[in-house]
Amino acid sequence: MVHTISFLMCLMLLGMIIVAFMAALMEFILHDTTDYDMEFLWNHKYTLEDLHLDGRKEEK
């Protein structure tokens, strides 16, 4: 019986660690800096060619 309780407590601890990690990851994803990055790019007026986002490969 003691081993069963110990095993269940270990499972609960592992579950709490996983939930805490997932919550931290979700918080990071929801509060990313994409808006700030887009504002920075807009204010500095970079072109797609400057950022290499035009989809064309450079010809050699």
CSV table of C-alpha atoms in Angstrom, one decimal:
chain,number,residue,atom,x,y,z
A,1,MET,CA,0.0,0.0,0.0
A,2,VAL,CA,2.9,2.4,0.8
A,3,HIS,CA,4.4,1.8,-2.6
A,4,THR,CA,1.1,2.5,-4.3
A,5,ILE,CA,0.7,5.8,-2.5
A,6,SER,CA,4.3,6.7,-3.2
A,7,PHE,CA,3.8,5.9,-6.9
A,8,LEU,CA,0.7,8.0,-7.1
A,9,MET,CA,2.4,10.9,-5.4
A,10,CYS,CA,5.2,10.7,-7.9
A,11,LEU,CA,2.7,10.7,-10.7
A,12,MET,CA,1.0,13.8,-9.2
A,13,LEU,CA,4.3,15.6,-8.9
A,14,LEU,CA,5.2,14.8,-12.5
A,15,GLY,CA,1.7,15.9,-13.6
A,16,MET,CA,2.2,19.2,-11.8
A,17,ILE,CA,5.6,19.8,-13.4
A,18,ILE,CA,4.1,19.1,-16.8
A,19,VAL,CA,1.2,21.4,-16.2
A,20,ALA,CA,3.4,24.2,-14.9
A,21,PHE,CA,5.7,23.9,-18.0
A,22,MET,CA,2.7,24.0,-20.3
A,23,ALA,CA,1.3,27.0,-18.6
A,24,ALA,CA,4.6,28.8,-18.8
A,25,LEU,CA,4.9,27.9,-22.5
A,26,MET,CA,1.3,29.1,-23.2
A,27,GLU,CA,2.0,32.4,-21.4
A,28,PHE,CA,5.1,32.9,-23.5
A,29,ILE,CA,3.3,32.1,-26.8
A,30,LEU,CA,0.4,34.4,-25.9
A,31,HIS,CA,2.6,37.3,-25.0
A,32,ASP,CA,5.2,37.1,-27.8
A,33,THR,CA,6.8,40.2,-29.3
A,34,THR,CA,5.4,39.8,-32.8
A,35,ASP,CA,3.4,43.1,-32.6
A,36,TYR,CA,6.5,45.0,-31.5
A,37,ASP,CA,8.6,43.4,-34.3
A,38,MET,CA,6.0,44.5,-36.9
A,39,GLU,CA,5.9,48.0,-35.4
A,40,PHE,CA,9.7,48.2,-35.6
A,41,LEU,CA,9.7,47.0,-39.2
A,42,TRP,CA,6.9,49.4,-40.2
A,43,ASN,CA,8.7,52.4,-38.5
A,44,HIS,CA,12.0,51.7,-40.3
A,45,LYS,CA,10.3,51.0,-43.7
A,46,TYR,CA,12.4,47.9,-44.6
A,47,THR,CA,11.6,46.4,-48.0
A,48,LEU,CA,10.9,42.7,-48.6
A,49,GLU,CA,14.3,42.6,-50.4
A,50,ASP,CA,16.1,44.0,-47.4
A,51,LEU,CA,14.5,41.4,-45.2
A,52,HIS,CA,14.9,38.6,-47.7
A,53,LEU,CA,11.2,37.9,-47.6
A,54,ASP,CA,10.4,38.4,-51.2
A,55,GLY,CA,10.4,34.7,-51.9
A,56,ARG,CA,12.9,34.9,-54.8
A,57,LYS,CA,16.2,33.3,-54.7
A,58,GLU,CA,19.2,35.4,-55.6
A,59,GLU,CA,20.6,34.5,-59.0
A,60,LYS,CA,24.3,33.8,-59.3
